[in-house]
Short mmCIF file of C-alpha atoms in Angstrom, two decimals:
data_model
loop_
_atom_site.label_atom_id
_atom_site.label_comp_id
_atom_site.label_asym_id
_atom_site.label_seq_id
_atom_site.Cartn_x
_atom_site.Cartn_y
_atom_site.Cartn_z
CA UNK A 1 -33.53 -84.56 -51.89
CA UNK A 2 -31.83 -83.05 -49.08
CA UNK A 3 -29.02 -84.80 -46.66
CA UNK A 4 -30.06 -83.53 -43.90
CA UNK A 5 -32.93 -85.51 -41.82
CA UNK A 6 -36.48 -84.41 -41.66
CA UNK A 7 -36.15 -84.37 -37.82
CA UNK A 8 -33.90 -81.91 -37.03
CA UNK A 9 -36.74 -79.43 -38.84
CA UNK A 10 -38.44 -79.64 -35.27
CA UNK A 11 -35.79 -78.36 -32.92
CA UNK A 12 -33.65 -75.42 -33.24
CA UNK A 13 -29.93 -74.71 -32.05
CA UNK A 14 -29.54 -73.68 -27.91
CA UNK A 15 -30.67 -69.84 -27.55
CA UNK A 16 -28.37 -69.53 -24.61
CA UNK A 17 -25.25 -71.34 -26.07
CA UNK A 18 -25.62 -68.62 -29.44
CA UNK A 19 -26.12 -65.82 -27.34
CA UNK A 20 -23.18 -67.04 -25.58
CA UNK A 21 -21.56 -67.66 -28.80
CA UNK A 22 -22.59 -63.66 -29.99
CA UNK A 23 -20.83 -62.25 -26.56
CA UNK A 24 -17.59 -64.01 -27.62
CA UNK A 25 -17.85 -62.72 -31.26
CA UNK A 26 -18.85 -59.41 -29.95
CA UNK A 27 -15.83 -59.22 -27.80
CA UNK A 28 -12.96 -60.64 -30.07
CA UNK A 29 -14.35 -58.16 -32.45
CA UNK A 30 -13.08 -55.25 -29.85
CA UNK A 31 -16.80 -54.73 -28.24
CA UNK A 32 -16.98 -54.43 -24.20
CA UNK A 33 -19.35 -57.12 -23.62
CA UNK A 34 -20.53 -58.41 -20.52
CA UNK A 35 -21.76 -62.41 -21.04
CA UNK A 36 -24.72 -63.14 -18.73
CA UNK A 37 -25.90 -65.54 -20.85
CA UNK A 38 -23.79 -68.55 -20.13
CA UNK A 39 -25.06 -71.13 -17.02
CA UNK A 40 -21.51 -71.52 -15.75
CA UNK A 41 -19.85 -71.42 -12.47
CA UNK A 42 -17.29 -68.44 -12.16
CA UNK A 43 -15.40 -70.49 -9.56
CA UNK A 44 -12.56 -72.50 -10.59
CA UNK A 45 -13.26 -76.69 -10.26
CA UNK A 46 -11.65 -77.37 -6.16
CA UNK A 47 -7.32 -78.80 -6.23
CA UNK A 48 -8.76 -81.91 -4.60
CA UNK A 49 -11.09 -82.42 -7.65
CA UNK A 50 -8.03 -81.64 -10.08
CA UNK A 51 -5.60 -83.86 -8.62
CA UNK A 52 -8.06 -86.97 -8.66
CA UNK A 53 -7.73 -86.20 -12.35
CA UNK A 54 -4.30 -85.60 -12.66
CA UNK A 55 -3.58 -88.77 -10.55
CA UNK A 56 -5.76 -90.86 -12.81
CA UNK A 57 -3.49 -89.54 -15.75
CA UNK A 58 -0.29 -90.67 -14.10
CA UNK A 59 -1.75 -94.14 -13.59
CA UNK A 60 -2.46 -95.04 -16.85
CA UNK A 61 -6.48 -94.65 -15.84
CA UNK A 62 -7.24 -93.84 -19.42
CA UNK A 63 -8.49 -96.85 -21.08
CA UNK A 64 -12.41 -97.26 -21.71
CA UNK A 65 -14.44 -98.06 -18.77
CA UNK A 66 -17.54 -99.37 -18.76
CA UNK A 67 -20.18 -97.99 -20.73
CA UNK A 68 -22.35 -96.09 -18.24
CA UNK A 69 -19.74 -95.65 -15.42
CA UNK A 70 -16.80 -96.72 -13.51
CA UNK A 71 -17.69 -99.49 -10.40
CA UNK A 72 -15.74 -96.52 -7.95
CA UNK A 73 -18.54 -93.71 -9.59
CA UNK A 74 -21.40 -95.81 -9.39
CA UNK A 75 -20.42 -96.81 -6.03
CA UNK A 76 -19.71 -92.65 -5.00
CA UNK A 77 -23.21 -92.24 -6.74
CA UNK A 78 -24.85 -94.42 -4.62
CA UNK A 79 -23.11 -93.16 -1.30
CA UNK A 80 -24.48 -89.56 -2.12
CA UNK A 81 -28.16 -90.45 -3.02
CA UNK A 82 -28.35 -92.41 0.30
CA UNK A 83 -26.61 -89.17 2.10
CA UNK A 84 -28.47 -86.66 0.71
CA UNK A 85 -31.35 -87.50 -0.54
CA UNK A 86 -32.33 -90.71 1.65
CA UNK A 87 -32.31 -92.42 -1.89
CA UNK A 88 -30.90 -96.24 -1.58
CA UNK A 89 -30.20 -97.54 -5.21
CA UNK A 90 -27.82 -100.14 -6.21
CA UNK A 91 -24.75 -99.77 -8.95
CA UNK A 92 -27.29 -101.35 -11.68
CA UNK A 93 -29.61 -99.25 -10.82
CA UNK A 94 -26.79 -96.44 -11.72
CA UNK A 95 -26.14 -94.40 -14.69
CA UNK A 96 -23.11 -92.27 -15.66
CA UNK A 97 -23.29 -89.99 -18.90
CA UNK A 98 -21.20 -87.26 -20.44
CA UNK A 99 -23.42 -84.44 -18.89
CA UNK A 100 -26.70 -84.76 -17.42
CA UNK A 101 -28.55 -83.50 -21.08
CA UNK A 102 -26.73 -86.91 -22.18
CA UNK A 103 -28.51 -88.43 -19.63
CA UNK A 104 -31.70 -87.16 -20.46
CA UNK A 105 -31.27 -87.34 -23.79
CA UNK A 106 -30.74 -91.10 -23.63
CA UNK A 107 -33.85 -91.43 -20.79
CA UNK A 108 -36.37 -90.08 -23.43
CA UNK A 109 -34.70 -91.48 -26.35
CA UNK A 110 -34.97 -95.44 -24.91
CA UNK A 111 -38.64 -94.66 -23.73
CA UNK A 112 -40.34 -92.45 -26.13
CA UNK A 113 -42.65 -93.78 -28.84
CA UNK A 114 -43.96 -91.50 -31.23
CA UNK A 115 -46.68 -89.54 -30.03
CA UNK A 116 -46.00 -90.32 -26.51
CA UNK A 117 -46.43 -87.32 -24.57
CA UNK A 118 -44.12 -85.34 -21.71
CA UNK A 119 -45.38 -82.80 -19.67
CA UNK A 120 -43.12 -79.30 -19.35
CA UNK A 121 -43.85 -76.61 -17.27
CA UNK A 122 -42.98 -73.48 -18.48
CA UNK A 123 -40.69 -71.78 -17.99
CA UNK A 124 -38.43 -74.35 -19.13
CA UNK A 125 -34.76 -75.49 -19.73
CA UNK A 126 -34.31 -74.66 -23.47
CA UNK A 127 -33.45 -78.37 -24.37
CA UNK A 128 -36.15 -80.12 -22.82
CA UNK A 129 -38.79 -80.03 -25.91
CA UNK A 130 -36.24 -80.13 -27.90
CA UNK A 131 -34.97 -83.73 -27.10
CA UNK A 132 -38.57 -84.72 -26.52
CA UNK A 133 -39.08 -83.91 -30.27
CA UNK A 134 -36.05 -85.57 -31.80
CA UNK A 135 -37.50 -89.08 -29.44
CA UNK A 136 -40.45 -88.35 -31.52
CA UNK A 137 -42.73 -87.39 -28.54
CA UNK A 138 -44.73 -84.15 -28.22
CA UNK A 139 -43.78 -81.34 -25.42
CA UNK A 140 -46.86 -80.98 -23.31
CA UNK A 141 -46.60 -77.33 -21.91
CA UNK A 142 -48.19 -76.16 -18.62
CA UNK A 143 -47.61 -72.66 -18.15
CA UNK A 144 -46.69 -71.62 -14.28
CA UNK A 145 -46.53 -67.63 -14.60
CA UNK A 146 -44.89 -65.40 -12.02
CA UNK A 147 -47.78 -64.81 -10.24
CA UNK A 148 -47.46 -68.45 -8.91
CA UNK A 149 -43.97 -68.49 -8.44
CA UNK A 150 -42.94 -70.12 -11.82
CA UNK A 151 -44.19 -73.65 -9.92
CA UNK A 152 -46.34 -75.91 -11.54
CA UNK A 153 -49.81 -76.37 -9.91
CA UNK A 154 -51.36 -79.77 -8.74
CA UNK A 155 -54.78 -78.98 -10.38
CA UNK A 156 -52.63 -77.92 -13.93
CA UNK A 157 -50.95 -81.16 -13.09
CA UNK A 158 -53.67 -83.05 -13.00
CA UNK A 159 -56.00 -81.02 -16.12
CA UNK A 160 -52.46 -81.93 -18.59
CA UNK A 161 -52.27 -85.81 -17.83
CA UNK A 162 -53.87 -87.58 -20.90
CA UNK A 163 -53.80 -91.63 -21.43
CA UNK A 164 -50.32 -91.04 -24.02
CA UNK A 165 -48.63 -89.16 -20.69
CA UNK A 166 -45.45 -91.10 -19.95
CA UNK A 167 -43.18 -88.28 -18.25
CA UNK A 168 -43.52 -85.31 -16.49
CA UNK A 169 -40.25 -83.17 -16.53
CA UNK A 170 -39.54 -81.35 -13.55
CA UNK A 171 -36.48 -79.25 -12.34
CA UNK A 172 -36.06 -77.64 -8.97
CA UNK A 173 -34.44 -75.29 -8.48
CA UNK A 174 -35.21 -74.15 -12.03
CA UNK A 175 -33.21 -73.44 -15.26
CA UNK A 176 -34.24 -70.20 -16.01
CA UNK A 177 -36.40 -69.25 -12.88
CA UNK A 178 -34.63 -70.06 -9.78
CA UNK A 179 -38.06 -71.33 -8.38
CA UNK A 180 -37.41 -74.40 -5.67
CA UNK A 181 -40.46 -76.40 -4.65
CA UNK A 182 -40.80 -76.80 -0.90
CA UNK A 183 -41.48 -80.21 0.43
CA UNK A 184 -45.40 -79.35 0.40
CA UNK A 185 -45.13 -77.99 -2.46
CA UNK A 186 -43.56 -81.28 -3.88
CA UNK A 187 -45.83 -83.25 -2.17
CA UNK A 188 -48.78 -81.59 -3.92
CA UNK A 189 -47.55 -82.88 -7.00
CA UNK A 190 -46.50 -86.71 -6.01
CA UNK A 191 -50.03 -86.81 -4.60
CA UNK A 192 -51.10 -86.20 -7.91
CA UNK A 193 -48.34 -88.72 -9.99
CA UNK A 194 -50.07 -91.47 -7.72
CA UNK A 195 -52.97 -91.90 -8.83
CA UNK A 196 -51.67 -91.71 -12.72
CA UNK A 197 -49.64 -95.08 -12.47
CA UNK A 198 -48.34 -94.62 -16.12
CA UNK A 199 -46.73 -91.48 -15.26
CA UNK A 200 -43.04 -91.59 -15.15
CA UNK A 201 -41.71 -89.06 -13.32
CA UNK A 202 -38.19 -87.28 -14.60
CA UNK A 203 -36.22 -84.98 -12.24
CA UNK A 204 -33.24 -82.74 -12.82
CA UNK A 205 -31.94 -81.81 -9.94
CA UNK A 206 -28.66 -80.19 -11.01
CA UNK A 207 -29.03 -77.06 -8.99
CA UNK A 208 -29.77 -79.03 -5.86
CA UNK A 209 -27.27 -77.37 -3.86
CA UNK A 210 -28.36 -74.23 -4.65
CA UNK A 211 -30.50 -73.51 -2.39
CA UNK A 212 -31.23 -70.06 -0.47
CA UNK A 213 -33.05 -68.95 2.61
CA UNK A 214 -32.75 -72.16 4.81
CA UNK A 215 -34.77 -73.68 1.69
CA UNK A 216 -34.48 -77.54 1.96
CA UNK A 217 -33.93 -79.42 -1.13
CA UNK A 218 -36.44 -82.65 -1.63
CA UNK A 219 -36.80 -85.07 -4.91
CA UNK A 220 -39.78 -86.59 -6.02
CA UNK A 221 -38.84 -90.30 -5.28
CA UNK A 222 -37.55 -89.03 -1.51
CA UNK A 223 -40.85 -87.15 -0.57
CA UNK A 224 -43.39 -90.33 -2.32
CA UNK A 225 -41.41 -93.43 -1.99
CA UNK A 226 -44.15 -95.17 -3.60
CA UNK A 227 -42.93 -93.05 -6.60
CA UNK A 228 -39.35 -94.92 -6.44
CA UNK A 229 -40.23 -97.47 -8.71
CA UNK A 230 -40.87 -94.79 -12.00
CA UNK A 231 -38.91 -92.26 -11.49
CA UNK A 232 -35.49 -91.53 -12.87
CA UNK A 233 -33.60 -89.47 -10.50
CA UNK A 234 -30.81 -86.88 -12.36
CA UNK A 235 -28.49 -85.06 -11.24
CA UNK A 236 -24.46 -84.27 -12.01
CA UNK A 237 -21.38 -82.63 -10.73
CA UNK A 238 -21.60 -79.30 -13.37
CA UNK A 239 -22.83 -76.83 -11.03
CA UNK A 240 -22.40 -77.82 -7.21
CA UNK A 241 -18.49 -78.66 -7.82
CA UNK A 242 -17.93 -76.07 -10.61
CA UNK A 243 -16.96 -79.44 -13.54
CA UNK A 244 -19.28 -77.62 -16.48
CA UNK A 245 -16.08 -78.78 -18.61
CA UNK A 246 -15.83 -82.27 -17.25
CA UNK A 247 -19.15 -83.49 -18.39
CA UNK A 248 -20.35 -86.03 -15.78
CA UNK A 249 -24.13 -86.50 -15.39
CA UNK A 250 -25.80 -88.90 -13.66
CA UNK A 251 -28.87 -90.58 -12.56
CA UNK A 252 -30.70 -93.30 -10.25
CA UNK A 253 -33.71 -95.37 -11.36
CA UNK A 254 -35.14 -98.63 -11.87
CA UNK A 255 -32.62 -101.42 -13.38
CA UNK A 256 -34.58 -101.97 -16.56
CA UNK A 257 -34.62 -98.04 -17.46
CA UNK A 258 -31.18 -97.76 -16.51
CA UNK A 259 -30.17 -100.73 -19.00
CA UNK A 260 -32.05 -99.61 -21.94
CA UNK A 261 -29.97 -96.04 -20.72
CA UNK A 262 -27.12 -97.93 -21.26
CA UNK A 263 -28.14 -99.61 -24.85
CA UNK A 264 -28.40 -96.11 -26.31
CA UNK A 265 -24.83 -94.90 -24.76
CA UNK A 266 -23.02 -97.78 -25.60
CA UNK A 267 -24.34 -96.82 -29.36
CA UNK A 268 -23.59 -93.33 -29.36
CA UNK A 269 -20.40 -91.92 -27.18
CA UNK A 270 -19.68 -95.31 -25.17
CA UNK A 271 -17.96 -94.16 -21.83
CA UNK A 272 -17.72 -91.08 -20.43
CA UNK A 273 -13.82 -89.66 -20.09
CA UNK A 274 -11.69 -92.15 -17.80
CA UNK A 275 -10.01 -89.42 -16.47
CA UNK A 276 -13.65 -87.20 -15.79
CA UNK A 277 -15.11 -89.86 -13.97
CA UNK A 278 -11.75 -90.60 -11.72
CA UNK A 279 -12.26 -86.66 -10.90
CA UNK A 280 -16.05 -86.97 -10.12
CA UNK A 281 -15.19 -89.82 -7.39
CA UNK A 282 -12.99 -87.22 -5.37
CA UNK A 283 -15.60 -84.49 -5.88
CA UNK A 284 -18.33 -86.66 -4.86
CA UNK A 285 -16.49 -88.06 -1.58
CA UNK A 286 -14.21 -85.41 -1.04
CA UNK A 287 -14.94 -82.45 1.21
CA UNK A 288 -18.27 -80.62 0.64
CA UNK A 289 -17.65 -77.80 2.71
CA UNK A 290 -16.83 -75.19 -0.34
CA UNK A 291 -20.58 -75.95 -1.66
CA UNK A 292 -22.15 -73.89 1.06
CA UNK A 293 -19.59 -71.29 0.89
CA UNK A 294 -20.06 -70.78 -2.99
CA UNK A 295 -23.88 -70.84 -2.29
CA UNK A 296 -23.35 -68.07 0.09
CA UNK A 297 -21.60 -65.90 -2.43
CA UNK A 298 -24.22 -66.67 -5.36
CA UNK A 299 -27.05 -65.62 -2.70
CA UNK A 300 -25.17 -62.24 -2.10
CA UNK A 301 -24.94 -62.12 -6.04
CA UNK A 302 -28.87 -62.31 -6.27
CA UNK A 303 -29.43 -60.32 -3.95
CA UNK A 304 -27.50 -57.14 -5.59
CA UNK A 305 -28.95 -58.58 -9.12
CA UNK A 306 -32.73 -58.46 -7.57
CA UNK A 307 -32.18 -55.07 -5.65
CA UNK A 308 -30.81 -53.02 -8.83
CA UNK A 309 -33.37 -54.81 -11.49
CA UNK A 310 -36.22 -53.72 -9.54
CA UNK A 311 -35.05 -50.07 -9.61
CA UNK A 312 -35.04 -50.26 -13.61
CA UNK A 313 -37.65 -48.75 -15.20
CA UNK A 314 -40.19 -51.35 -16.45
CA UNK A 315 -38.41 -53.87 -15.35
CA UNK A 316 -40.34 -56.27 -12.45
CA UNK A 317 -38.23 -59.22 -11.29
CA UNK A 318 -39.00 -61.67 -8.59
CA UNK A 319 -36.54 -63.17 -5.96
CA UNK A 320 -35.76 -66.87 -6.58
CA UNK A 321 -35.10 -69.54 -4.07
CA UNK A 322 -32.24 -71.11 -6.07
CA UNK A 323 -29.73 -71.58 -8.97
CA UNK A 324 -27.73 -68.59 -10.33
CA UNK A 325 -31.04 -67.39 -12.51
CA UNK A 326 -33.02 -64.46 -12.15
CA UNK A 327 -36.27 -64.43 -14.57
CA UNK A 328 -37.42 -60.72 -14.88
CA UNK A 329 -40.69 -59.26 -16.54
CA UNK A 330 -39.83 -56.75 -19.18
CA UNK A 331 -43.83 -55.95 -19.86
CA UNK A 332 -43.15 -52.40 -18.99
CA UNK A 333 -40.39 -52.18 -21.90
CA UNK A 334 -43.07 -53.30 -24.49
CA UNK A 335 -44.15 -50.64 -26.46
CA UNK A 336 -41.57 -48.27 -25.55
CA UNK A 337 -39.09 -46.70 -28.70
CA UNK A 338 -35.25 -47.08 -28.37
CA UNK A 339 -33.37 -43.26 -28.82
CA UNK A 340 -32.55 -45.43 -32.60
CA UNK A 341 -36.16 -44.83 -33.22
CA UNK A 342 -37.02 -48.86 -32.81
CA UNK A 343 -40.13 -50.02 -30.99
CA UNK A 344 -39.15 -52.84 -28.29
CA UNK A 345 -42.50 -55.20 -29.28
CA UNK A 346 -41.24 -58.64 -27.71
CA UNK A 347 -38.71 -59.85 -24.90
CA UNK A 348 -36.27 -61.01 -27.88
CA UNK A 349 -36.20 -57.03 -28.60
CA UNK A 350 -35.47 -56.03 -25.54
CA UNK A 351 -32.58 -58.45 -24.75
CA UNK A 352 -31.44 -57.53 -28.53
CA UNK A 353 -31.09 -53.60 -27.18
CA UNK A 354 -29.65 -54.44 -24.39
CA UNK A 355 -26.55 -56.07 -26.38
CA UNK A 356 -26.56 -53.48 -28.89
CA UNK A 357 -26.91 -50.49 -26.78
CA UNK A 358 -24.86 -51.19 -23.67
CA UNK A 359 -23.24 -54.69 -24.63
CA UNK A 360 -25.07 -57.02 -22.21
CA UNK A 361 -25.91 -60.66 -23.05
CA UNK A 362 -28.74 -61.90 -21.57
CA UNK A 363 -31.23 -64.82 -22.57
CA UNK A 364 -35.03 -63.95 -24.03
CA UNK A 365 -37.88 -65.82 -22.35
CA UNK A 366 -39.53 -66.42 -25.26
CA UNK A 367 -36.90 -68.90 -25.34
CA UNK A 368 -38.22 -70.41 -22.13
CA UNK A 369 -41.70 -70.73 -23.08
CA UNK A 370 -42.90 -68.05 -21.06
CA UNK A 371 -42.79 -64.10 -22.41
CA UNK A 372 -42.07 -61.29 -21.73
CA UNK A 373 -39.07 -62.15 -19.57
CA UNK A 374 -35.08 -62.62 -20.10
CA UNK A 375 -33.09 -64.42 -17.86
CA UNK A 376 -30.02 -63.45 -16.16
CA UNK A 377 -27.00 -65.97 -15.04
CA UNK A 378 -25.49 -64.28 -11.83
CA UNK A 379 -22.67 -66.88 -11.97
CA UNK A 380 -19.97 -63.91 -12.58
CA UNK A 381 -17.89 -61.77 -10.91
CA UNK A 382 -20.08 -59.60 -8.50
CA UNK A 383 -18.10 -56.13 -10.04
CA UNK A 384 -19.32 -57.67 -13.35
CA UNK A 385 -23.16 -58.18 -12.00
CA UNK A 386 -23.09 -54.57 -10.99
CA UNK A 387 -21.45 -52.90 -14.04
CA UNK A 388 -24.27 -54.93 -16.16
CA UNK A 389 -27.33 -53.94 -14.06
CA UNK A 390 -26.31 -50.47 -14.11
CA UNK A 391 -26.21 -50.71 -17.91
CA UNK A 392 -29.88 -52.65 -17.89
CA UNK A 393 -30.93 -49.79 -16.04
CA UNK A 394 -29.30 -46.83 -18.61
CA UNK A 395 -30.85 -48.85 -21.37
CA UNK A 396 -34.08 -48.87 -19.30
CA UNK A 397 -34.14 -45.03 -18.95
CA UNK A 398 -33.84 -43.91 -22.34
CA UNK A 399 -36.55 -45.69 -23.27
CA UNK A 400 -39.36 -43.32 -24.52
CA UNK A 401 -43.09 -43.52 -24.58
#
């Protein structure tokens, strides 16, 4: 009999952290390697951010807290919901995890019964069915193609709610598309959640800040308020203040979820770090003005990405509203022969000669649930962005018929 549980035989490792993971290899082995694999901020976590943290140190804040957050987070947490989002929650109604996938994680883990199902359109965040499985529920996918914008569809909505729905997942802007729903877009879908009242409704908003085009960000609960009351509102300081290392998720929803939240943390990693959460009070209420700057740069950054992927050869790739993600179409690779005599017959083949033949690291869509793309992070160095498309489009070119 084996040691190792019969559950982890439904997920699989992250494809983006391994092909992050091959990059590194690649380049400690001597290989010129440029990572576009990784969903990381280039730019450095703000000195305001950093001090909080180093001030916390020289206090002595580095006891436990409690389990799912610090009074001073929760109350920062609330502050910004009511800001930004027009969200009023109390501190019980708060919860603070190490990451937002911890969050999540312990959301589907405290709600899911077996066979309890949670819709996903794809393309998706790699981890999403993936936790859903390990909760014992089953990934519902609804596939949202390029042709409508990588956005999930009211009447697809609607046609993938069954009595044993209890979430829908949704992220905007997306992990790997970019895609942002506009407010009428959003609305669309609430319209729909209402008159399913057993449908929970789970939002990552991570990327909310990265937004493009005069795009305005809206949440589910802030466009329906009647959907307040079942939805469980995520979000984190990884990507709008640069923290990926810091690990602070967290998320707004109704007291009893947010307890039974709290059961499974205080069973599994306790508190997050004393010393993180002291750090994501400053970044929280500290100065915001850097976030629009940074956006500014990463929308420059797409742009170039967009421009010089659509002058590849077989290469089609859409301009997203937000995130650092572009999601490309390599359909016109397929079928093509490498010059090492190899045919390229899926996405995972194309992004596989891509690293071996010019030593770029991007992510296969087939990973996403939605082929044949690959997904790019643009959250380098803009030199980097251009040396890399310029190899995509070499590797595109000697392509043959």
């Amino acid at each position: 009999m084996s040691i190792i549980a019969s559950r982890l035989s439904r997920i699989k490792p992250s494809p983006t952290i391994a092909v992050t993971n091959k990059a590194r290899e690649l380049k400690a082995a001597g290989r010129d390697v440029i990572g576009l694999g990784a969903g990381e901020p280039d730019f450095d976590t703000p000195d305001n951010i950093k001090a909080a943290a180093i001030k916390a140190i020289e206090s002595g804040d580095t006891k436990y807290t409690a389990v799912d957050g610090t009074p001073a987070l929760k109350k920062a947490i609330c502050a910004k919901f009511e800001r930004e989002n027009g969200l009023k929650y109390t501190p019980e109604q708060i919860t603070v995890g190490v990451g937002g996938k911890q969050v999540l994680y312990n959301a589907l883990m405290a709600t899911l019964n077996q066979g309890d199902e949670v819709i996903i359109p794809a393309p998706y965040w790699v981890s999403y069915p993936d936790m859903v499985e390990l909760a014992e529920g089953t990934p519902v996918f609804v596939s949202c193609p390029a042709e409508q914008g990588f956005k999930l569809q009211p009447a697809e909505l609607e046609k993938a709610i069954t009595p044993k729905t209890k979430w829908l997942i949704l992220n905007s802007p997306s992990n790997p598309s970019g895609a942002a729903y506009t407010r009428a877009e959003m609305k669309a879908l609430t319209d729909v959640l209402v008159k399913h009242p057993h449908v929970w409704v789970m939002t990552d908003d991570m990327y909310e800040h990265l937004l493009y085009d005069g795009l305005e960000f809206v949440t589910p609960a802030q466009v329906e308020p009647s959907l307040y009351d079942r939805t469980l509102t995520v979000n984190g300081v990884s990507k709008s203040y640069a923290m990926t290392g810091w690990r602070i998720g967290y998320a707004g929803g109704p007291k009893e979820l947010i307890k039974a939240i709290g059961v499974i943390q205080s069973q599994s990693t306790s508190n997050p770090t004393s010393i993180a959460q002291a750090a994501a009070v400053e970044a929280l209420n500290g100065p915001q003005d850097f976030i629009k700057e940074r956006a500014e740069v990463f929308r420059e950054r797409r742009d170039l990405v967009v421009s010089m992927l659509n002058q590849a050869t077989g290469l089609s790739c859409p301009k997203p509203e937000g995130a650092f993600y572009v999601y490309p179409s390599c359909a016109g690779t397929i079928g093509k022969t490498t010059p090492d005599g190899k045919v390229i017959e899926t996405d995972e083949d194309f992004v596989t000669y891509l690293l071996e033949s010019e030593g770029v690291a991007v992510v296969q869509g087939s990973a996403f649930g939605l082929a044949p793309h690959f997904r790019i992070s643009y959250a380098t160095s803009t030199e980097a962005l251009e040396e890399a498309c310029k190899r995509i489009q070499r590797a595109c070119g000697n392509l043959r018929d």
